[in-house]
């Protein structure tokens, strides 16, 4: 059983198109993330949701909109794709620990990645 | 600049040798984690060390954390060709779920 799965694995599209990437985790985790890994392998957090609530939104263009229909799913929709959006996008999940106002970082489980190529 | 920076950027060693990679960070953290990424794959968690710990072992891995110097090291002993991968440190900023990943060390173990 795949713990964190993403679809599609590869996505090739034209500039200006709108596309979505889906992520699902079956680990029972409360927190999910989207990361972008560029061509230099630099991994940067984009968004994080805890129990369907957005808790991290890192200066990402508003063309990127995450949606969490339930705590096992976190999808990423990208409007008006640009060349610079080409990258590998990773979904991840982790347990929630900590109390209100003070969270503790935990081990993250990553999906296999979605390689997005914008032509 | 980013929170975590690793050195060396690339490391090439012979099978059986030890590999050491270092990570530096800038602000207070809850914990520091090391991940491995094989080419074309997602990241896999290796080990987590909390801010009140100084050393941790897991199999052939040994991690140290020096909070006064804001640095950590990952030692892989008796390396194998299968250890060839990129290794990243990640820090969880105190009180947040925000993980900052380092630039990564590309390790190549030659058979």
PDB file of C-alpha atoms in Angstrom:
ATOM      1  CA  UNK A   1       0.000   0.000   0.000  1.00  0.00           C
ATOM      2  CA  UNK A   2       1.377   3.386  -1.003  1.00  0.00           C
ATOM      3  CA  UNK A   3       1.435   5.721   1.994  1.00  0.00           C
ATOM      4  CA  UNK A   4       1.438   9.010   0.065  1.00  0.00           C
ATOM      5  CA  UNK A   5       0.398   8.923  -3.562  1.00  0.00           C
ATOM      6  CA  UNK A   6       0.310  11.630  -6.201  1.00  0.00           C
ATOM      7  CA  UNK A   7      -1.228  11.787  -9.631  1.00  0.00           C
ATOM      8  CA  UNK A   8      -0.151  12.297 -12.268  1.00  0.00           C
ATOM      9  CA  UNK A   9       3.516  11.338 -12.124  1.00  0.00           C
ATOM     10  CA  UNK A  10       4.313  13.369 -15.237  1.00  0.00           C
ATOM     11  CA  UNK A  11       2.489  16.390 -16.576  1.00  0.00           C
ATOM     12  CA  UNK A  12       3.450  18.134 -19.804  1.00  0.00           C
ATOM     13  CA  UNK A  13       1.376  21.125 -20.804  1.00  0.00           C
ATOM     14  CA  UNK A  14       1.391  24.422 -22.664  1.00  0.00           C
ATOM     15  CA  UNK A  15       1.846  27.838 -21.138  1.00  0.00           C
ATOM     16  CA  UNK A  16      -1.414  29.408 -20.087  1.00  0.00           C
ATOM     17  CA  UNK A  17      -3.184  26.139 -19.325  1.00  0.00           C
ATOM     18  CA  UNK A  18      -4.741  25.211 -15.979  1.00  0.00           C
ATOM     19  CA  UNK A  19      -3.796  21.915 -14.362  1.00  0.00           C
ATOM     20  CA  UNK A  20      -4.302  20.013 -11.121  1.00  0.00           C
ATOM     21  CA  UNK A  21      -2.182  17.581  -9.147  1.00  0.00           C
ATOM     22  CA  UNK A  22      -3.803  15.271  -6.643  1.00  0.00           C
ATOM     23  CA  UNK A  23      -2.392  13.869  -3.428  1.00  0.00           C
ATOM     24  CA  UNK A  24      -3.729  11.274  -1.039  1.00  0.00           C
ATOM     25  CA  UNK A  25      -2.308   9.789   2.135  1.00  0.00           C
ATOM     26  CA  UNK A  26      -3.529   6.697   3.955  1.00  0.00           C
ATOM     27  CA  UNK A  27      -1.445   7.191   7.085  1.00  0.00           C
ATOM     28  CA  UNK A  28      -4.130   8.915   9.113  1.00  0.00           C
ATOM     29  CA  UNK A  29      -2.039  12.068   9.349  1.00  0.00           C
ATOM     30  CA  UNK A  30      -3.594  15.431  10.084  1.00  0.00           C
ATOM     31  CA  UNK A  31      -1.058  17.596   8.293  1.00  0.00           C
ATOM     32  CA  UNK A  32      -0.217  17.701   4.600  1.00  0.00           C
ATOM     33  CA  UNK A  33       2.198  19.775   2.542  1.00  0.00           C
ATOM     34  CA  UNK A  34       3.102  20.803  -0.968  1.00  0.00           C
ATOM     35  CA  UNK A  35       6.729  21.386  -1.905  1.00  0.00           C
ATOM     36  CA  UNK A  36       8.359  22.535  -5.104  1.00  0.00           C
ATOM     37  CA  UNK A  37      11.774  21.181  -6.105  1.00  0.00           C
ATOM     38  CA  UNK A  38      13.537  23.138  -8.799  1.00  0.00           C
ATOM     39  CA  UNK A  39      16.146  22.001 -11.284  1.00  0.00           C
ATOM     40  CA  UNK A  40      18.915  22.585  -8.725  1.00  0.00           C
ATOM     41  CA  UNK A  41      17.164  20.218  -6.307  1.00  0.00           C
ATOM     42  CA  UNK A  42      16.280  23.045  -3.960  1.00  0.00           C
ATOM     43  CA  UNK A  43      13.129  22.028  -2.062  1.00  0.00           C
ATOM     44  CA  UNK A  44      10.816  24.804  -0.929  1.00  0.00           C
ATOM     45  CA  UNK A  45       7.603  24.559   1.045  1.00  0.00           C
ATOM     46  CA  UNK A  46       4.566  26.046  -0.641  1.00  0.00           C
ATOM     47  CA  UNK A  47       1.552  25.199   1.503  1.00  0.00           C
ATOM     48  CA  UNK A  48       0.558  23.214   4.537  1.00  0.00           C
ATOM     49  CA  UNK A  49      -2.859  22.139   5.771  1.00  0.00           C
ATOM     50  CA  UNK A  50      -3.765  20.803   9.195  1.00  0.00           C
ATOM     51  CA  UNK A  51      -7.176  19.163   9.432  1.00  0.00           C
ATOM     52  CA  UNK A  52      -8.254  20.874   6.211  1.00  0.00           C
ATOM     53  CA  UNK A  53      -7.184  24.279   7.496  1.00  0.00           C
ATOM     54  CA  UNK A  54      -4.447  26.236   5.706  1.00  0.00           C
ATOM     55  CA  UNK A  55      -1.613  26.866   8.163  1.00  0.00           C
ATOM     56  CA  UNK A  56       1.307  27.722   5.901  1.00  0.00           C
ATOM     57  CA  UNK A  57       1.152  29.780   2.731  1.00  0.00           C
ATOM     58  CA  UNK A  58       4.592  30.727   1.556  1.00  0.00           C
ATOM     59  CA  UNK A  59       4.537  33.723  -0.799  1.00  0.00           C
ATOM     60  CA  UNK A  60       3.297  31.569  -3.619  1.00  0.00           C
ATOM     61  CA  UNK A  61       1.634  33.312  -6.593  1.00  0.00           C
ATOM     62  CA  UNK A  62      -2.129  33.204  -6.281  1.00  0.00           C
ATOM     63  CA  UNK A  63      -2.225  31.184  -9.500  1.00  0.00           C
ATOM     64  CA  UNK A  64      -1.531  28.269  -7.141  1.00  0.00           C
ATOM     65  CA  UNK A  65      -4.537  27.213  -5.100  1.00  0.00           C
ATOM     66  CA  UNK A  66      -4.463  24.243  -2.740  1.00  0.00           C
ATOM     67  CA  UNK A  67      -7.660  22.478  -1.798  1.00  0.00           C
ATOM     68  CA  UNK A  68      -8.169  19.969   0.973  1.00  0.00           C
ATOM     69  CA  UNK A  69     -11.558  18.231   0.680  1.00  0.00           C
ATOM     70  CA  UNK A  70     -10.706  16.076   3.697  1.00  0.00           C
ATOM     71  CA  UNK A  71      -7.634  15.488   5.793  1.00  0.00           C
ATOM     72  CA  UNK A  72      -6.482  12.582   3.633  1.00  0.00           C
ATOM     73  CA  UNK A  73      -6.384  14.648   0.448  1.00  0.00           C
ATOM     74  CA  UNK A  74      -4.575  17.796  -0.602  1.00  0.00           C
ATOM     75  CA  UNK A  75      -4.812  18.854  -4.209  1.00  0.00           C
ATOM     76  CA  UNK A  76      -2.941  21.609  -6.001  1.00  0.00           C
ATOM     77  CA  UNK A  77      -4.522  23.576  -8.795  1.00  0.00           C
ATOM     78  CA  UNK A  78      -2.391  25.836 -10.952  1.00  0.00           C
ATOM     79  CA  UNK A  79      -3.905  28.464 -13.236  1.00  0.00           C
ATOM     80  CA  UNK A  80      -2.279  30.127 -16.219  1.00  0.00           C
ATOM     81  CA  UNK A  81       0.837  27.993 -16.138  1.00  0.00           C
ATOM     82  CA  UNK A  82       4.160  29.710 -16.809  1.00  0.00           C
ATOM     83  CA  UNK A  83       7.525  28.367 -17.922  1.00  0.00           C
ATOM     84  CA  UNK A  84       8.931  28.985 -14.445  1.00  0.00           C
ATOM     85  CA  UNK A  85       6.398  26.602 -12.939  1.00  0.00           C
ATOM     86  CA  UNK A  86       8.301  23.691 -14.437  1.00  0.00           C
ATOM     87  CA  UNK A  87       9.586  21.673 -11.493  1.00  0.00           C
ATOM     88  CA  UNK A  88       8.900  18.556  -9.487  1.00  0.00           C
ATOM     89  CA  UNK A  89       6.068  18.986  -7.002  1.00  0.00           C
ATOM     90  CA  UNK A  90       6.030  16.826  -3.904  1.00  0.00           C
ATOM     91  CA  UNK A  91       3.216  16.179  -1.521  1.00  0.00           C
ATOM     92  CA  UNK A  92       4.021  15.124   2.041  1.00  0.00           C
ATOM     93  CA  UNK A  93       2.181  14.373   5.268  1.00  0.00           C
ATOM     94  CA  UNK A  94       3.024  14.180   8.942  1.00  0.00           C
ATOM     95  CA  UNK A  95       1.374  13.634  12.305  1.00  0.00           C
ATOM     96  CA  UNK A  96       0.211  16.560  14.365  1.00  0.00           C
ATOM     97  CA  UNK A  97       1.727  16.971  17.799  1.00  0.00           C
ATOM     98  CA  UNK A  98       1.789  19.953  20.028  1.00  0.00           C
ATOM     99  CA  UNK A  99      -0.769  22.240  21.520  1.00  0.00           C
ATOM    100  CA  UNK A 100      -2.573  25.224  20.154  1.00  0.00           C
ATOM    101  CA  UNK A 101      -0.035  27.876  19.252  1.00  0.00           C
ATOM    102  CA  UNK A 102       2.957  25.593  19.595  1.00  0.00           C
ATOM    103  CA  UNK A 103       3.455  22.914  17.001  1.00  0.00           C
ATOM    104  CA  UNK A 104       6.234  20.355  16.943  1.00  0.00           C
ATOM    105  CA  UNK A 105       7.792  19.202  13.704  1.00  0.00           C
ATOM    106  CA  UNK A 106       7.502  15.521  12.942  1.00  0.00           C
ATOM    107  CA  UNK A 107       8.795  13.068  10.390  1.00  0.00           C
ATOM    108  CA  UNK A 108       7.320  13.724   6.982  1.00  0.00           C
ATOM    109  CA  UNK A 109       6.312  11.101   4.474  1.00  0.00           C
ATOM    110  CA  UNK A 110       6.736  12.167   0.870  1.00  0.00           C
ATOM    111  CA  UNK A 111       4.913  11.172  -2.259  1.00  0.00           C
ATOM    112  CA  UNK A 112       6.821  10.130  -5.398  1.00  0.00           C
ATOM    113  CA  UNK A 113       6.543  13.564  -6.967  1.00  0.00           C
ATOM    114  CA  UNK A 114       4.887  15.029 -10.057  1.00  0.00           C
ATOM    115  CA  UNK A 115       7.236  16.294 -12.735  1.00  0.00           C
ATOM    116  CA  UNK A 116       5.560  19.289 -14.361  1.00  0.00           C
ATOM    117  CA  UNK A 117       6.928  20.554 -17.670  1.00  0.00           C
ATOM    118  CA  UNK A 118       5.491  23.725 -19.114  1.00  0.00           C
ATOM    119  CA  UNK A 119       6.243  24.288 -22.797  1.00  0.00           C
TER     120      UNK A 119
ATOM    121  CA  UNK B   1      19.350  32.976   2.455  1.00  0.00           C
ATOM    122  CA  UNK B   2      17.795  29.648   3.221  1.00  0.00           C
ATOM    123  CA  UNK B   3      17.775  28.147   6.655  1.00  0.00           C
ATOM    124  CA  UNK B   4      19.674  24.968   6.007  1.00  0.00           C
ATOM    125  CA  UNK B   5      22.851  24.789   4.045  1.00  0.00           C
ATOM    126  CA  UNK B   6      24.855  21.672   3.604  1.00  0.00           C
ATOM    127  CA  UNK B   7      28.382  20.927   2.734  1.00  0.00           C
ATOM    128  CA  UNK B   8      29.896  19.497   0.823  1.00  0.00           C
ATOM    129  CA  UNK B   9      27.567  19.937  -2.146  1.00  0.00           C
ATOM    130  CA  UNK B  10      28.932  16.732  -3.620  1.00  0.00           C
ATOM    131  CA  UNK B  11      30.911  13.859  -2.200  1.00  0.00           C
ATOM    132  CA  UNK B  12      32.400  10.859  -3.945  1.00  0.00           C
ATOM    133  CA  UNK B  13      33.833   7.982  -1.938  1.00  0.00           C
ATOM    134  CA  UNK B  14      34.717   4.320  -2.285  1.00  0.00           C
ATOM    135  CA  UNK B  15      32.490   1.594  -0.950  1.00  0.00           C
ATOM    136  CA  UNK B  16      33.359   0.779   2.646  1.00  0.00           C
ATOM    137  CA  UNK B  17      34.501   4.308   3.474  1.00  0.00           C
ATOM    138  CA  UNK B  18      32.634   6.636   5.794  1.00  0.00           C
ATOM    139  CA  UNK B  19      30.737   9.650   4.481  1.00  0.00           C
ATOM    140  CA  UNK B  20      30.232  12.783   6.522  1.00  0.00           C
ATOM    141  CA  UNK B  21      28.003  15.661   5.554  1.00  0.00           C
ATOM    142  CA  UNK B  22      27.236  18.807   7.480  1.00  0.00           C
ATOM    143  CA  UNK B  23      24.261  21.093   7.830  1.00  0.00           C
ATOM    144  CA  UNK B  24      24.056  24.610   9.232  1.00  0.00           C
ATOM    145  CA  UNK B  25      20.939  26.528  10.124  1.00  0.00           C
ATOM    146  CA  UNK B  26      20.111  29.979  11.396  1.00  0.00           C
ATOM    147  CA  UNK B  27      17.203  30.144  13.837  1.00  0.00           C
ATOM    148  CA  UNK B  28      15.765  28.260  16.800  1.00  0.00           C
ATOM    149  CA  UNK B  29      14.471  24.832  15.958  1.00  0.00           C
ATOM    150  CA  UNK B  30      12.322  22.090  17.470  1.00  0.00           C
ATOM    151  CA  UNK B  31      14.265  19.369  15.748  1.00  0.00           C
ATOM    152  CA  UNK B  32      16.461  18.621  12.795  1.00  0.00           C
ATOM    153  CA  UNK B  33      15.830  15.816  10.360  1.00  0.00           C
ATOM    154  CA  UNK B  34      17.818  14.111   7.655  1.00  0.00           C
ATOM    155  CA  UNK B  35      16.270  12.795   4.474  1.00  0.00           C
ATOM    156  CA  UNK B  36      17.567  10.802   1.528  1.00  0.00           C
ATOM    157  CA  UNK B  37      16.420  11.258  -2.049  1.00  0.00           C
ATOM    158  CA  UNK B  38      17.257   8.729  -4.702  1.00  0.00           C
ATOM    159  CA  UNK B  39      17.292  10.013  -8.257  1.00  0.00           C
ATOM    160  CA  UNK B  40      13.779  10.574  -9.554  1.00  0.00           C
ATOM    161  CA  UNK B  41      12.148   9.657  -6.257  1.00  0.00           C
ATOM    162  CA  UNK B  42      10.557  11.336  -3.272  1.00  0.00           C
ATOM    163  CA  UNK B  43      12.395  12.008  -0.042  1.00  0.00           C
ATOM    164  CA  UNK B  44      12.685   9.319   2.592  1.00  0.00           C
ATOM    165  CA  UNK B  45      13.073  10.182   6.252  1.00  0.00           C
ATOM    166  CA  UNK B  46      16.244   8.841   7.855  1.00  0.00           C
ATOM    167  CA  UNK B  47      16.511  10.220  11.344  1.00  0.00           C
ATOM    168  CA  UNK B  48      15.171  12.987  13.585  1.00  0.00           C
ATOM    169  CA  UNK B  49      17.141  14.595  16.379  1.00  0.00           C
ATOM    170  CA  UNK B  50      15.408  16.901  18.842  1.00  0.00           C
ATOM    171  CA  UNK B  51      16.877  20.171  19.985  1.00  0.00           C
ATOM    172  CA  UNK B  52      17.649  18.750  23.443  1.00  0.00           C
ATOM    173  CA  UNK B  53      19.580  15.788  22.013  1.00  0.00           C
ATOM    174  CA  UNK B  54      23.226  15.828  21.008  1.00  0.00           C
ATOM    175  CA  UNK B  55      23.693  12.533  19.218  1.00  0.00           C
ATOM    176  CA  UNK B  56      21.533   9.835  17.736  1.00  0.00           C
ATOM    177  CA  UNK B  57      22.217   6.548  15.990  1.00  0.00           C
ATOM    178  CA  UNK B  58      20.220   4.465  13.580  1.00  0.00           C
ATOM    179  CA  UNK B  59      21.948   1.487  12.019  1.00  0.00           C
ATOM    180  CA  UNK B  60      24.923   2.823  10.068  1.00  0.00           C
ATOM    181  CA  UNK B  61      23.800   6.408  10.566  1.00  0.00           C
ATOM    182  CA  UNK B  62      25.057   8.728  13.258  1.00  0.00           C
ATOM    183  CA  UNK B  63      23.721  12.233  13.628  1.00  0.00           C
ATOM    184  CA  UNK B  64      25.052  14.941  15.893  1.00  0.00           C
ATOM    185  CA  UNK B  65      23.495  18.269  16.741  1.00  0.00           C
ATOM    186  CA  UNK B  66      25.265  21.299  18.167  1.00  0.00           C
ATOM    187  CA  UNK B  67      22.661  23.946  18.912  1.00  0.00           C
ATOM    188  CA  UNK B  68      25.297  26.437  20.069  1.00  0.00           C
ATOM    189  CA  UNK B  69      26.869  26.320  16.617  1.00  0.00           C
ATOM    190  CA  UNK B  70      23.558  25.728  14.873  1.00  0.00           C
ATOM    191  CA  UNK B  71      24.968  22.785  13.013  1.00  0.00           C
ATOM    192  CA  UNK B  72      24.444  19.079  12.522  1.00  0.00           C
ATOM    193  CA  UNK B  73      26.379  16.306  10.879  1.00  0.00           C
ATOM    194  CA  UNK B  74      25.335  13.031   9.327  1.00  0.00           C
ATOM    195  CA  UNK B  75      27.829  10.198   9.276  1.00  0.00           C
ATOM    196  CA  UNK B  76      27.220   7.114   7.181  1.00  0.00           C
ATOM    197  CA  UNK B  77      29.620   4.351   8.128  1.00  0.00           C
ATOM    198  CA  UNK B  78      30.795   1.532   5.868  1.00  0.00           C
ATOM    199  CA  UNK B  79      29.073   3.062   2.870  1.00  0.00           C
ATOM    200  CA  UNK B  80      27.534   0.954   0.123  1.00  0.00           C
ATOM    201  CA  UNK B  81      26.783   1.662  -3.518  1.00  0.00           C
ATOM    202  CA  UNK B  82      23.090   1.727  -2.549  1.00  0.00           C
ATOM    203  CA  UNK B  83      23.780   4.771  -0.362  1.00  0.00           C
ATOM    204  CA  UNK B  84      24.292   6.819  -3.525  1.00  0.00           C
ATOM    205  CA  UNK B  85      21.683   9.559  -3.275  1.00  0.00           C
ATOM    206  CA  UNK B  86      21.156  13.175  -2.280  1.00  0.00           C
ATOM    207  CA  UNK B  87      20.930  13.864   1.427  1.00  0.00           C
ATOM    208  CA  UNK B  88      19.007  16.798   2.856  1.00  0.00           C
ATOM    209  CA  UNK B  89      18.737  18.237   6.307  1.00  0.00           C
ATOM    210  CA  UNK B  90      15.447  19.832   7.319  1.00  0.00           C
ATOM    211  CA  UNK B  91      14.735  22.016  10.286  1.00  0.00           C
ATOM    212  CA  UNK B  92      11.335  22.599  11.842  1.00  0.00           C
ATOM    213  CA  UNK B  93      11.218  26.147  13.101  1.00  0.00           C
ATOM    214  CA  UNK B  94      10.208  26.376  16.749  1.00  0.00           C
ATOM    215  CA  UNK B  95       6.454  26.477  17.190  1.00  0.00           C
ATOM    216  CA  UNK B  96       5.638  26.002  13.538  1.00  0.00           C
ATOM    217  CA  UNK B  97       5.061  23.322  10.961  1.00  0.00           C
ATOM    218  CA  UNK B  98       7.354  25.135   8.608  1.00  0.00           C
ATOM    219  CA  UNK B  99      10.142  22.884   7.423  1.00  0.00           C
ATOM    220  CA  UNK B 100      13.168  24.388   5.783  1.00  0.00           C
ATOM    221  CA  UNK B 101      15.281  22.080   3.685  1.00  0.00           C
ATOM    222  CA  UNK B 102      18.965  22.450   3.036  1.00  0.00           C
ATOM    223  CA  UNK B 103      20.579  22.560  -0.344  1.00  0.00           C
ATOM    224  CA  UNK B 104      21.509  18.885  -0.198  1.00  0.00           C
ATOM    225  CA  UNK B 105      24.672  16.842  -0.505  1.00  0.00           C
ATOM    226  CA  UNK B 106      24.980  14.554  -3.509  1.00  0.00           C
ATOM    227  CA  UNK B 107      26.743  11.413  -2.360  1.00  0.00           C
ATOM    228  CA  UNK B 108      28.207   8.964  -4.819  1.00  0.00           C
ATOM    229  CA  UNK B 109      29.557   5.676  -3.520  1.00  0.00           C
ATOM    230  CA  UNK B 110      31.763   3.882  -5.987  1.00  0.00           C
ATOM    231  CA  UNK B 111      31.755   0.098  -6.015  1.00  0.00           C
TER     232      UNK B 111
END
